[in-house]
Short mmCIF file of C-alpha atoms in Angstrom, two decimals:
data_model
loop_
_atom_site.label_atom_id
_atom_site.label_comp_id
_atom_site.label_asym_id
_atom_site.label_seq_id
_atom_site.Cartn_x
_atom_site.Cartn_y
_atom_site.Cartn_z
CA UNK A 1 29.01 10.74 22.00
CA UNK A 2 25.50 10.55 22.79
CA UNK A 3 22.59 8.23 22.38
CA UNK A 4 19.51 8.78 20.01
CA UNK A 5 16.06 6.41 20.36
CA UNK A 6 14.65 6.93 16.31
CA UNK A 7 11.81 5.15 15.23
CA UNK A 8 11.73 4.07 11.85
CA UNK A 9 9.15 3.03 8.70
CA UNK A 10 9.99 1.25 5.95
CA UNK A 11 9.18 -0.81 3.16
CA UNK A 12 10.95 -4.27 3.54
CA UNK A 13 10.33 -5.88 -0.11
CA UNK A 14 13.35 -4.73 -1.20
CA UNK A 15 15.55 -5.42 1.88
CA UNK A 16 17.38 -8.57 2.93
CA UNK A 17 15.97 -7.82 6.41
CA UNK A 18 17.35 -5.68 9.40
CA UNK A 19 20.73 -7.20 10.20
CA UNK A 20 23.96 -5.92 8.35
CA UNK A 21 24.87 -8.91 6.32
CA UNK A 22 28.28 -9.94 6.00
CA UNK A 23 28.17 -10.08 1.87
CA UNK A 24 27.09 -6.83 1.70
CA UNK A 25 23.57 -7.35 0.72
CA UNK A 26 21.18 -4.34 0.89
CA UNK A 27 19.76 -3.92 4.68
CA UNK A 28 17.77 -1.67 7.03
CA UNK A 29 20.87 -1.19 9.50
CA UNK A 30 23.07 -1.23 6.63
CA UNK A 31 21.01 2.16 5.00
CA UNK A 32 21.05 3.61 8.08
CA UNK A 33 24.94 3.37 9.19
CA UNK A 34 25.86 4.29 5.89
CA UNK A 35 23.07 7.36 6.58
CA UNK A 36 24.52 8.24 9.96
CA UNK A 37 28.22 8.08 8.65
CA UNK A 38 27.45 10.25 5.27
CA UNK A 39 25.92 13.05 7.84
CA UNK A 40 28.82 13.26 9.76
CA UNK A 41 28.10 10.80 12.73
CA UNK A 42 31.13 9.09 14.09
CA UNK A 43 31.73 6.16 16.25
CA UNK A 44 28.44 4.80 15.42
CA UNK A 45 26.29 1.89 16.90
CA UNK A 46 23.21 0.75 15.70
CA UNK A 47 20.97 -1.76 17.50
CA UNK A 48 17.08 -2.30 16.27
CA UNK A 49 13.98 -3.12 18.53
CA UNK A 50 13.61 -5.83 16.33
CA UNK A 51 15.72 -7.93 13.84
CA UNK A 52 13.16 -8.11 10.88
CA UNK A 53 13.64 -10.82 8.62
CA UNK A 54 13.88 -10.20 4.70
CA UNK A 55 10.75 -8.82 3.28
CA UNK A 56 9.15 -7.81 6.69
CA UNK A 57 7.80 -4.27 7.06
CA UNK A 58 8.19 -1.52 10.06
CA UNK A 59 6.31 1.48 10.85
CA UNK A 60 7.35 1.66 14.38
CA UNK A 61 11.12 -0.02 14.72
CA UNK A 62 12.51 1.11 17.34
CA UNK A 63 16.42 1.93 16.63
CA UNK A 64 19.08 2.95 19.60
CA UNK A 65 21.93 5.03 17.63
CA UNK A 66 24.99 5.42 19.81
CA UNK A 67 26.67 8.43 17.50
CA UNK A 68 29.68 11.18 17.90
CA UNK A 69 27.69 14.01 16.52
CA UNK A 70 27.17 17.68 16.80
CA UNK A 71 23.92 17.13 15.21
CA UNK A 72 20.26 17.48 17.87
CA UNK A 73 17.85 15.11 17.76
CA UNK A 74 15.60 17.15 14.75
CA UNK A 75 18.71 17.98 12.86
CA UNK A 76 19.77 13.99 12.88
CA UNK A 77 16.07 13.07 11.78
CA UNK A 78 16.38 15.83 8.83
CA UNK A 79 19.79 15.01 7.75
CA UNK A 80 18.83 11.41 8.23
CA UNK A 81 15.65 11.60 6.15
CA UNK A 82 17.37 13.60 3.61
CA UNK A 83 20.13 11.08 2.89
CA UNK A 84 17.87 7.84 3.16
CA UNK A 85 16.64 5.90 0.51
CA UNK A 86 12.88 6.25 -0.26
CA UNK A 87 12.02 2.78 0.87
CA UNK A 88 13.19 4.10 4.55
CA UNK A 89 12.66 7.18 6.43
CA UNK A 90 13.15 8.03 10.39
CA UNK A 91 9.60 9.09 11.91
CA UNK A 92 10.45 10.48 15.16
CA UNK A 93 14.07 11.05 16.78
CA UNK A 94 14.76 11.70 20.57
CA UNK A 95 17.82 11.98 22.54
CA UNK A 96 17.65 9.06 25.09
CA UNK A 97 19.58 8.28 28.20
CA UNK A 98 23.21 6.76 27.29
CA UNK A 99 22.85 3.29 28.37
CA UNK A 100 19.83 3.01 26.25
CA UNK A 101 19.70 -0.02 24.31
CA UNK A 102 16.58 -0.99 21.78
CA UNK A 103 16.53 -4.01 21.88
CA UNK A 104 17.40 -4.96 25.51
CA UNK A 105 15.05 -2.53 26.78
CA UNK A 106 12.39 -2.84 24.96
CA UNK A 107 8.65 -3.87 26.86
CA UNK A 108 6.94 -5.34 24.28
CA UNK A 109 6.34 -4.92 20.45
CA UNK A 110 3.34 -5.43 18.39
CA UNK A 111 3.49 -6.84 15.30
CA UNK A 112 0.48 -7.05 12.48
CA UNK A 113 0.01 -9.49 9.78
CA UNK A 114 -2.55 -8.40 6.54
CA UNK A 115 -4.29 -10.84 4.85
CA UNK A 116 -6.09 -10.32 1.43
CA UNK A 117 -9.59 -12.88 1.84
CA UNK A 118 -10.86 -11.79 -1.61
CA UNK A 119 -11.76 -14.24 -4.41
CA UNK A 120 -8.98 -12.61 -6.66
CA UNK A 121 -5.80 -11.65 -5.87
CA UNK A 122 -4.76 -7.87 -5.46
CA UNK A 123 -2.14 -6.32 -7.16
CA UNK A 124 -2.54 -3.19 -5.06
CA UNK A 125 -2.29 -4.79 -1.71
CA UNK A 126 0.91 -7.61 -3.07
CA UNK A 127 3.46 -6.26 -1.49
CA UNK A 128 2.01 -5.72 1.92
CA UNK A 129 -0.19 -9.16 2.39
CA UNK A 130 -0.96 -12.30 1.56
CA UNK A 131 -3.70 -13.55 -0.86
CA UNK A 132 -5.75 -16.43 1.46
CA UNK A 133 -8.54 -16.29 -1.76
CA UNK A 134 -10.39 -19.33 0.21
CA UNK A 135 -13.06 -17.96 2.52
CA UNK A 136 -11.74 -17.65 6.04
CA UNK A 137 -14.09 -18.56 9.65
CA UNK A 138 -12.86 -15.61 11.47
CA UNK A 139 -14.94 -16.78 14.74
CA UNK A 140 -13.09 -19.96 14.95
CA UNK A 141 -9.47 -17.94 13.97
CA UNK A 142 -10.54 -15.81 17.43
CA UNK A 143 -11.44 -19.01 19.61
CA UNK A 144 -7.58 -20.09 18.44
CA UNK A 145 -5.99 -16.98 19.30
CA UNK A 146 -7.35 -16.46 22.43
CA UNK A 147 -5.82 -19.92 24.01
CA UNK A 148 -1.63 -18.23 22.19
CA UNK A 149 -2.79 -15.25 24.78
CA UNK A 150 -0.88 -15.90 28.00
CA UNK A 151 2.35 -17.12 29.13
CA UNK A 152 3.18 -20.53 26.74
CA UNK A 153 6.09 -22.74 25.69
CA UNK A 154 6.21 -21.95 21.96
CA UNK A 155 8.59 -24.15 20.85
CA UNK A 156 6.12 -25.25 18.30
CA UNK A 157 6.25 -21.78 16.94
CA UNK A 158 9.98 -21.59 16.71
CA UNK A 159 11.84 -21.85 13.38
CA UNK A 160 13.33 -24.80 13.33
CA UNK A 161 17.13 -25.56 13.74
CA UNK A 162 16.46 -22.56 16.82
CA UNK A 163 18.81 -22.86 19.75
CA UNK A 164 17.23 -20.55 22.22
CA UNK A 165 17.79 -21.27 26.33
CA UNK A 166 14.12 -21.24 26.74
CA UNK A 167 11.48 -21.16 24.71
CA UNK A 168 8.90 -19.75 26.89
CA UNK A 169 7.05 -16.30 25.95
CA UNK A 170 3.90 -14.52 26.84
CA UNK A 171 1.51 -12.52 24.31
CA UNK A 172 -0.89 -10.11 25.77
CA UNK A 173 -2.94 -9.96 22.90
CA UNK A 174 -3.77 -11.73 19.57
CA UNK A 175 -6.74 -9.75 17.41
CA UNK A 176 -8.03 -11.16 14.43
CA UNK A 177 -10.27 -8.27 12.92
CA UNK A 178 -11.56 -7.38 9.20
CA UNK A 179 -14.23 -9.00 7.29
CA UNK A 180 -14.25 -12.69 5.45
CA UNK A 181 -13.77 -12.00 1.70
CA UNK A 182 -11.75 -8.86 2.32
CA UNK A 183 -9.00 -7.15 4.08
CA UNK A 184 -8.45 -9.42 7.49
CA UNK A 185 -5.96 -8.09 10.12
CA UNK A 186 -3.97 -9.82 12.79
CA UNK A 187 -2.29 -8.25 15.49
CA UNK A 188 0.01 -9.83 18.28
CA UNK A 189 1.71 -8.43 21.05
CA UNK A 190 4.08 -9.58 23.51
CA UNK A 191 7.08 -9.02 25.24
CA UNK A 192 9.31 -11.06 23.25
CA UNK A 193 9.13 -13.60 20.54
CA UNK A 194 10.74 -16.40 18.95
CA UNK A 195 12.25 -16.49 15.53
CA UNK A 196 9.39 -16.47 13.32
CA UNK A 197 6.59 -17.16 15.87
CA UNK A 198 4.29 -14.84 14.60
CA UNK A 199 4.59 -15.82 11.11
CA UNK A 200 3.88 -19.67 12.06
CA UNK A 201 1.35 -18.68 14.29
CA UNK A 202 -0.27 -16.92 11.32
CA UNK A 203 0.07 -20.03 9.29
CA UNK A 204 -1.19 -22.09 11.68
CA UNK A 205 -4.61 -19.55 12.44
CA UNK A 206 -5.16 -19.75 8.49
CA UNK A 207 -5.82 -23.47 9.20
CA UNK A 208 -7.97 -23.05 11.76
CA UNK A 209 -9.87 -20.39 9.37
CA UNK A 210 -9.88 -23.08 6.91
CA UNK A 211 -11.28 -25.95 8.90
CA UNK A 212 -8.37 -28.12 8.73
CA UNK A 213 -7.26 -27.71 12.44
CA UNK A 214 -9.85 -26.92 15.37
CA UNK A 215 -9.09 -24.25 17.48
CA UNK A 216 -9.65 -26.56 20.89
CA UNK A 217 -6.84 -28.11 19.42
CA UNK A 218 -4.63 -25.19 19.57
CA UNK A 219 -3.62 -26.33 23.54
CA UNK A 220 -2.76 -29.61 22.68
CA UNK A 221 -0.40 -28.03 19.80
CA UNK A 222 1.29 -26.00 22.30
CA UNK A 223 1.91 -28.97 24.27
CA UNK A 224 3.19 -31.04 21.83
CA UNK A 225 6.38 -28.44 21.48
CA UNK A 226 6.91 -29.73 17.96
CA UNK A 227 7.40 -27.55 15.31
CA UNK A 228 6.17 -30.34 12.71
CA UNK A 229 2.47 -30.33 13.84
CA UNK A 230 2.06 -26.54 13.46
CA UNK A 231 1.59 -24.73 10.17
CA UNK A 232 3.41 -23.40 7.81
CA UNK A 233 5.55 -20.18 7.65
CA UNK A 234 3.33 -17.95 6.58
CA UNK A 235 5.32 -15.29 3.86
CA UNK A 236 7.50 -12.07 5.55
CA UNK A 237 5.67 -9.44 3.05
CA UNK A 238 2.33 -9.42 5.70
CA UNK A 239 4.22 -8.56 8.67
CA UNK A 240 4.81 -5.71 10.03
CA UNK A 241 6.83 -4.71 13.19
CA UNK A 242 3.97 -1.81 13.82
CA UNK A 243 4.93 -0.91 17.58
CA UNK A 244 7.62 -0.71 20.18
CA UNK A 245 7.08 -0.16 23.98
CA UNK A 246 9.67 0.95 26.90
CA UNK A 247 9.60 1.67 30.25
CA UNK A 248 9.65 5.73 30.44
CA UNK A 249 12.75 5.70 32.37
CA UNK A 250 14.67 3.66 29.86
CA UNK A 251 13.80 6.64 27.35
CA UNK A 252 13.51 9.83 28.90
CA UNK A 253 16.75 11.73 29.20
CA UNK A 254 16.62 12.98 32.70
CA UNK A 255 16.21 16.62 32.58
CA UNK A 256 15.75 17.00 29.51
CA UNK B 1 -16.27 -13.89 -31.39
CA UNK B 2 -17.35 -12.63 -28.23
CA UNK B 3 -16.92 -9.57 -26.10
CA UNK B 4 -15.93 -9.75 -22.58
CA UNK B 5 -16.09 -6.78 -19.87
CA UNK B 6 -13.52 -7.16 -17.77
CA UNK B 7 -12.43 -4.77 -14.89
CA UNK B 8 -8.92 -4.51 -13.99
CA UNK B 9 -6.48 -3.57 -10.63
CA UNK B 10 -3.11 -2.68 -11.12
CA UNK B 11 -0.31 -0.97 -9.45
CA UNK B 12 0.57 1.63 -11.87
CA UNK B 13 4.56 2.02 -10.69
CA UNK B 14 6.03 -0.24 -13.19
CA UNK B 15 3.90 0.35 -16.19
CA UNK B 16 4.19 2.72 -18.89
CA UNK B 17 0.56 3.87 -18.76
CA UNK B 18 -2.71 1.22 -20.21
CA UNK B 19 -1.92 2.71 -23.86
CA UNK B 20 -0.08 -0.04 -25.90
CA UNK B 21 3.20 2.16 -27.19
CA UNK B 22 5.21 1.56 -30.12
CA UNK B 23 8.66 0.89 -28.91
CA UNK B 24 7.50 -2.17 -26.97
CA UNK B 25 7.36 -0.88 -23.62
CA UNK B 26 5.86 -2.28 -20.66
CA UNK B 27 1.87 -1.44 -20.89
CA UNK B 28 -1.32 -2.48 -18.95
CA UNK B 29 -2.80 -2.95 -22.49
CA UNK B 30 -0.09 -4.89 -23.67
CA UNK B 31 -0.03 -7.20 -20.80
CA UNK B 32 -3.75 -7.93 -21.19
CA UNK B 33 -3.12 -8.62 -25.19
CA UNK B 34 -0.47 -10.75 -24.24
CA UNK B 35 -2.39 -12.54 -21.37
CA UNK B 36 -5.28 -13.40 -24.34
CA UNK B 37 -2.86 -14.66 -26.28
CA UNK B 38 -1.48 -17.29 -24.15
CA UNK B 39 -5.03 -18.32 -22.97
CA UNK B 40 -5.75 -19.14 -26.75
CA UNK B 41 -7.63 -16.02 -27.00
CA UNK B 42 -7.71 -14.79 -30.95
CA UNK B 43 -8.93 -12.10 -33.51
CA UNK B 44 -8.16 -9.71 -30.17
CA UNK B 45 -9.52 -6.01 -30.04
CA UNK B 46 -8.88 -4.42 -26.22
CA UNK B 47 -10.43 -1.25 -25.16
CA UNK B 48 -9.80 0.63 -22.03
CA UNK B 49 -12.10 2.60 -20.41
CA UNK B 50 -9.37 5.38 -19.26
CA UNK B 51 -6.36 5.84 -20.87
CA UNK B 52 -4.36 5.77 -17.57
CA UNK B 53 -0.95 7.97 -17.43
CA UNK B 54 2.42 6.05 -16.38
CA UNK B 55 2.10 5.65 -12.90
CA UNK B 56 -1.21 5.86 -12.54
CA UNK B 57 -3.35 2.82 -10.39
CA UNK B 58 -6.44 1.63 -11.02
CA UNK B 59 -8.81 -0.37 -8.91
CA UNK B 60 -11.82 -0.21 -11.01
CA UNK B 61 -10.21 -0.03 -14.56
CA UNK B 62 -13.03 -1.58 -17.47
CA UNK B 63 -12.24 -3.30 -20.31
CA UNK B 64 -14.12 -4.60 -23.15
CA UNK B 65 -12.13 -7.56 -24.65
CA UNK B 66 -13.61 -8.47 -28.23
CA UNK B 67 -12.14 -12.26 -28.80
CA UNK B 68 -12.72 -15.85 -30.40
CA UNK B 69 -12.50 -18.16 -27.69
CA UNK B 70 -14.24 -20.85 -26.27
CA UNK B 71 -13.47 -20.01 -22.59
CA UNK B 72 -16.44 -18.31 -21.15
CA UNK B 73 -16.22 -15.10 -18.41
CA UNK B 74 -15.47 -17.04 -15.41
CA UNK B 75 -12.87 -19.39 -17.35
CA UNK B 76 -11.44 -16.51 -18.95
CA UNK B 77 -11.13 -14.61 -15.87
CA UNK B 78 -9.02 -17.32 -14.08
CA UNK B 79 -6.87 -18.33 -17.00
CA UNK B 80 -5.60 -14.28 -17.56
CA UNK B 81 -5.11 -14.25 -13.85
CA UNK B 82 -2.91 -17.32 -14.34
CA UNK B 83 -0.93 -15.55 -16.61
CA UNK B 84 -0.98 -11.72 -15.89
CA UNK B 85 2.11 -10.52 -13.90
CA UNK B 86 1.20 -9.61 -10.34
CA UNK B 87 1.17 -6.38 -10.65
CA UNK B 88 -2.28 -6.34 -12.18
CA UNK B 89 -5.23 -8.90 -12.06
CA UNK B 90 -8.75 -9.40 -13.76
CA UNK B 91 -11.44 -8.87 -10.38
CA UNK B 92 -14.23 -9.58 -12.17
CA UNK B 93 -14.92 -10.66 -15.77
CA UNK B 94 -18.94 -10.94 -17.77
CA UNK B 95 -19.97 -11.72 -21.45
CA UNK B 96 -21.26 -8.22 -22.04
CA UNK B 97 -23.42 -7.33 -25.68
CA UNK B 98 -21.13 -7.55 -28.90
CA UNK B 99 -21.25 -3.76 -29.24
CA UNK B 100 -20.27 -2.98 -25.63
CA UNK B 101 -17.11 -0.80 -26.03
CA UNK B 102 -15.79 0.38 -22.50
CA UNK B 103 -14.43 3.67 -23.05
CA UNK B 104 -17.46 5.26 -25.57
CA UNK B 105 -19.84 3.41 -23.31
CA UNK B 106 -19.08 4.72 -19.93
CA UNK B 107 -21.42 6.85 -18.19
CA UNK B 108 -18.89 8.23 -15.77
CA UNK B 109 -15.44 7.56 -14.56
CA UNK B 110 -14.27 8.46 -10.27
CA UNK B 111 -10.71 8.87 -9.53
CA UNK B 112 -8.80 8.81 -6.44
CA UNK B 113 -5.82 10.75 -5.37
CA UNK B 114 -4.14 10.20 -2.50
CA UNK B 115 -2.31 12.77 0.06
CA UNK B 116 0.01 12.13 2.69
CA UNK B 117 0.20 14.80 4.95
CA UNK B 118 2.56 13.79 7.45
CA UNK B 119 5.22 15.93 8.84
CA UNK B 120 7.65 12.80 7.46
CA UNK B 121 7.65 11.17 4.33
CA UNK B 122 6.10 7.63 5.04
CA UNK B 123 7.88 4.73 2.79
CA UNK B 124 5.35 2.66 2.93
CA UNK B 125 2.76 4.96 1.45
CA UNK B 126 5.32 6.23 -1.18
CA UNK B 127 4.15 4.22 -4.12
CA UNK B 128 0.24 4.95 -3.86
CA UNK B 129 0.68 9.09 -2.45
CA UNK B 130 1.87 12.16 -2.73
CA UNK B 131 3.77 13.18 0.12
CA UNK B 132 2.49 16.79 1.39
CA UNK B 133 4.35 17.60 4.52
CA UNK B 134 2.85 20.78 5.19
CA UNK B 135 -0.20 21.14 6.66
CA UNK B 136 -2.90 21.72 4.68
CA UNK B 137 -6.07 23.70 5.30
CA UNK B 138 -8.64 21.03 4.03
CA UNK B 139 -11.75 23.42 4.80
CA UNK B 140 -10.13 25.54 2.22
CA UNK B 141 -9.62 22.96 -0.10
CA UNK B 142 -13.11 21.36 0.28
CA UNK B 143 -14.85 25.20 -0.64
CA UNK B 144 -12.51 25.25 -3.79
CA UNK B 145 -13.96 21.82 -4.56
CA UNK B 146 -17.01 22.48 -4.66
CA UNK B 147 -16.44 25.54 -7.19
CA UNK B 148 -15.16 22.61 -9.67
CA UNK B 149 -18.20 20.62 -9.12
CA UNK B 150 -21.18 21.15 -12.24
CA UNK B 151 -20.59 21.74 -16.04
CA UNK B 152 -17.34 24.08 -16.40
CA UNK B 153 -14.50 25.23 -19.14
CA UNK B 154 -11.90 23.53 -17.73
CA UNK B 155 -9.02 24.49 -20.37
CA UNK B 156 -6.91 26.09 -17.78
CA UNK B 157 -6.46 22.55 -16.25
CA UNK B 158 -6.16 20.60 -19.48
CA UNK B 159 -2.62 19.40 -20.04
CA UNK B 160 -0.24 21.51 -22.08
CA UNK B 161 -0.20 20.91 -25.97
CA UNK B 162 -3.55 18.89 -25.68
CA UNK B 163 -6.12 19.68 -28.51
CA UNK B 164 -9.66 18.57 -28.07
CA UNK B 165 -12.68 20.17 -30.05
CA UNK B 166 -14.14 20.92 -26.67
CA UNK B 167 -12.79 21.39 -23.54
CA UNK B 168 -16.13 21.55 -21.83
CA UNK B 169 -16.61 18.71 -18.88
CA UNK B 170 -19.10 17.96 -16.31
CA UNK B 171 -17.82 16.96 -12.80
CA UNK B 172 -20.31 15.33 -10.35
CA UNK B 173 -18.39 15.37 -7.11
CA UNK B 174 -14.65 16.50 -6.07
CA UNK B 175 -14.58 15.69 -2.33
CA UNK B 176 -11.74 16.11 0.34
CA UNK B 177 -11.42 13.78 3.00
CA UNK B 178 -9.07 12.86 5.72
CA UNK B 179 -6.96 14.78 8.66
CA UNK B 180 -4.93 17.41 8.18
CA UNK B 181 -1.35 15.69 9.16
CA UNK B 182 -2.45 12.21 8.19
CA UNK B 183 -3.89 10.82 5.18
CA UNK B 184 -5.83 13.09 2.81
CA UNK B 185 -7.84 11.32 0.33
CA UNK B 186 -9.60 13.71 -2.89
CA UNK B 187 -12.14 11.95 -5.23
CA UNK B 188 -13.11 13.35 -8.24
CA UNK B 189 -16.29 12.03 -10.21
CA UNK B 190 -17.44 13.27 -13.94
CA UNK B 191 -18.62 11.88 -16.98
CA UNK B 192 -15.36 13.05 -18.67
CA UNK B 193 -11.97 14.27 -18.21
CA UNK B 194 -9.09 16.43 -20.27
CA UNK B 195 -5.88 14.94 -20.40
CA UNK B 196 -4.04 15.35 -16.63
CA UNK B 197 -7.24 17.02 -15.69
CA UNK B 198 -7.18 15.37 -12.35
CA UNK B 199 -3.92 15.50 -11.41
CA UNK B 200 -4.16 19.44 -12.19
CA UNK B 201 -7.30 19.73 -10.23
CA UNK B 202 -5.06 18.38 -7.08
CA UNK B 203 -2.02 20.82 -7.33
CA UNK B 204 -4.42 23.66 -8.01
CA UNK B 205 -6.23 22.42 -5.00
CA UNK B 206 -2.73 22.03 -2.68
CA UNK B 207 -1.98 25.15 -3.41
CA UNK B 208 -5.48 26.59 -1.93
CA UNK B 209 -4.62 23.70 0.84
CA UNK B 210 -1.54 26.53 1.53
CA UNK B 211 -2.84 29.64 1.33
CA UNK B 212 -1.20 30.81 -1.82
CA UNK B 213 -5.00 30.72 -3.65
CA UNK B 214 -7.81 31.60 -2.00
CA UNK B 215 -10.80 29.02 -2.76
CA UNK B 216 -12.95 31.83 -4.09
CA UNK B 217 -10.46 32.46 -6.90
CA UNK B 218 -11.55 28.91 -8.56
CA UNK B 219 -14.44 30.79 -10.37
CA UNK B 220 -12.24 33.44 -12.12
CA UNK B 221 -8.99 30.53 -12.88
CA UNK B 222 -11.77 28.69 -14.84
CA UNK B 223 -12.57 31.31 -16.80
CA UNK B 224 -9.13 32.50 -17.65
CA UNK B 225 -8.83 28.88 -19.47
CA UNK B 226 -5.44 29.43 -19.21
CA UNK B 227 -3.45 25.99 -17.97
CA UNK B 228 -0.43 28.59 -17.05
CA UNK B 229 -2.19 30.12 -13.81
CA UNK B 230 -3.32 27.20 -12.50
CA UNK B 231 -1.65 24.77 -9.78
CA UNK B 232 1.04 22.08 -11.21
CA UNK B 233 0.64 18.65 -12.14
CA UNK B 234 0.23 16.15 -9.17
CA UNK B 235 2.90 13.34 -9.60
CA UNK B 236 0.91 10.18 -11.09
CA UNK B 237 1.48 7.90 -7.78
CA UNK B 238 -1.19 9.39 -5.77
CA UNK B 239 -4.08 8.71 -8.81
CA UNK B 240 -5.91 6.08 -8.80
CA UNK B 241 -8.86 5.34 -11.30
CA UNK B 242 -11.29 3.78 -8.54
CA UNK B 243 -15.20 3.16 -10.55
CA UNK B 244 -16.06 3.06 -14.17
CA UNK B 245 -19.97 3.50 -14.75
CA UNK B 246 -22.09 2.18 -17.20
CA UNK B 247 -25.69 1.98 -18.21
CA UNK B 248 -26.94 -1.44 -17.36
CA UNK B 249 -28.47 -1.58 -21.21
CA UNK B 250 -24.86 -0.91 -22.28
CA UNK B 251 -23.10 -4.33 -19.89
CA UNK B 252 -26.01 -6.52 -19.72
CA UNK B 253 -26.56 -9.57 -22.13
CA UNK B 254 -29.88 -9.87 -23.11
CA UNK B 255 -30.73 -13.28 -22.01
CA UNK B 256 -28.03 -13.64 -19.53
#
């Protein structure tokens, strides 16, 4: 039995997220157990990085496969790749120390959100962002984001009906980049996050784009540590889980 | 009765090409007729500028829309975006001159294809690229380019079966951009093009991309006209019809 570290890409529209469900609906861990045990893998255990929620992208989950396999790490990524459906694929694949665990050991991750500014709305970019057609004030998104970066109570981020022991997390960075009437990009990166805390932080930015919130008031928001006075949810098909980080012991196989 | 010029985005993937077919199936050109219909549009006559292959994108498709209606560009535009199914959309809409027919008009038409030349295939790219995992040798590719480029025969890359009086097209620019194991993006510009045309240009051009044609044997393939020694047909997924051009006498209203 050994332990694999594979980072995956995929498309999430047509996923019911990362978790296996227990009806049987179509997910990412789902593909790739029934992947693993159609190459021959045995004994298998899957954790991801990150759970993604239906419709959320990856091009850098981070998966740690326990498997009994005779398999190397190239000849799982082949087999793996070969087996896959075309919405998923396994980018890199690396034999990692046994205790290795994706999720627990992970540093950080980074996620990105895509946002479509232009007057009309895109069929070309649908799937992977989310039509804001109403001019967006990029300067005052930045002024917001800069007071999320830091260590914050984000209750008021949380999905509500979340029963976490604390809701306390720290972002190293939140970049809002593009141009206003076009493609706009936000990135956000920290070393854990609530359930859907980026999305509601992205709904809450687009405010601030809008006018309709200030970004001084982004402090007093935080404060408040109700969900209510945030914004809304903003839709899973602009995120992306776009990088995972770990300490280089937790991944490097000693001697190898 | 007036005529509109409309230009058009769609993702190609679940469309059976712009051309309206007989047995009902799901068109570009049939979703646009459709669209007019239900905005009260009547007497309708829709012209495409390029007749674009299942599969095929465009970004930059034109129209001309010949209709009684009392909606003018702007309200037109909006109400068809209403209607149209996301997977294409009307990005800009003008009253153009009665006799403005977008595909006999157009001064010259550029396409896009796109490469991905990543070692793995990349799900996320999958509906807009060809995936390429070898390496290619893009200075090789970019010297067999520019052999295309100017007023050629280009029978040998004319789909099979196709019969034109002349198979005699001018091509302003066939560039190669991008990094070899990353994305590799090919636009071709002319004032015409034979059926598949583009899509033969690129697997001619892969091939040189690998060594198996050397770029200086472009000249003599031309001149064979023969479609059976030339590279295969590039999958429709990675084409993309990007800019239609016209002659501003041909778009522009008098008076408007």
């Amino acid at each position: 039995v050994r332990t694999f570290r594979l980072v995956l890409e995929y498309d999430g529209t047509d996923f019911d997220g990362w978790q296996v469900q227990p009806k049987g609906r179509r997910t990412v861990q789902g593909c790739l157990l029934a992947a693993l045990d159609r190459v021959g893998g045995r004994d298998l255990r899957v954790t991801g990085a990150g759970r993604t929620d239906a419709g959320v992208h990856a091009e850098g989950q981070v998966a740690s496969v326990r498997a009994d396999t005779r398999l190397g790490a190239y000849g799982l990524q082949r087999a793996l790749n070969g087996v896959l459906p075309r919405d998923v694929a396994v980018l890199r694949a690396r034999v990692a120390p046994d205790a290795f665990d994706a999720r627990r050991d992970a540093l950080s991750k980074r996620y990105r959100y895509d946002l479509w500014n232009g007057a009309t709305r895109s069929p070309l970019r649908a799937r992977r962002s989310l039509w804001v057609p109403r001019p967006l004030d990029l300067d005052a998104m930045r002024r917001a984001a800069r007071v999320l970066i830091g260590t914050h109570d984000f209750a008021c981020l949380q999905a509500a009906g979340s029963s976490v022991k604390s809701t306390l997390r720290a972002l190293s960075r939140v970049d809002v980049a593009g141009e206003v009437g076009g493609a706009v990009r936000l990135e956000v990166e920290g070393s854990g996050f609530l359930r859907h805390m980026v999305r509601n932080a992205v709904g809450t930015l687009i405010e601030v784009g809008h006018g309709r919130r200030a970004p001084e008031s982004i402090g007093a928001l935080l404060a408040t540590r109700d969900r209510s006075l945030a914004g809304p949810t903003a839709p899973a098909r602009g995120l992306t889980l776009a990088v995972v980080r770990y300490p280089a012991e937790s991944i490097e196989k000693p001697g190898s």
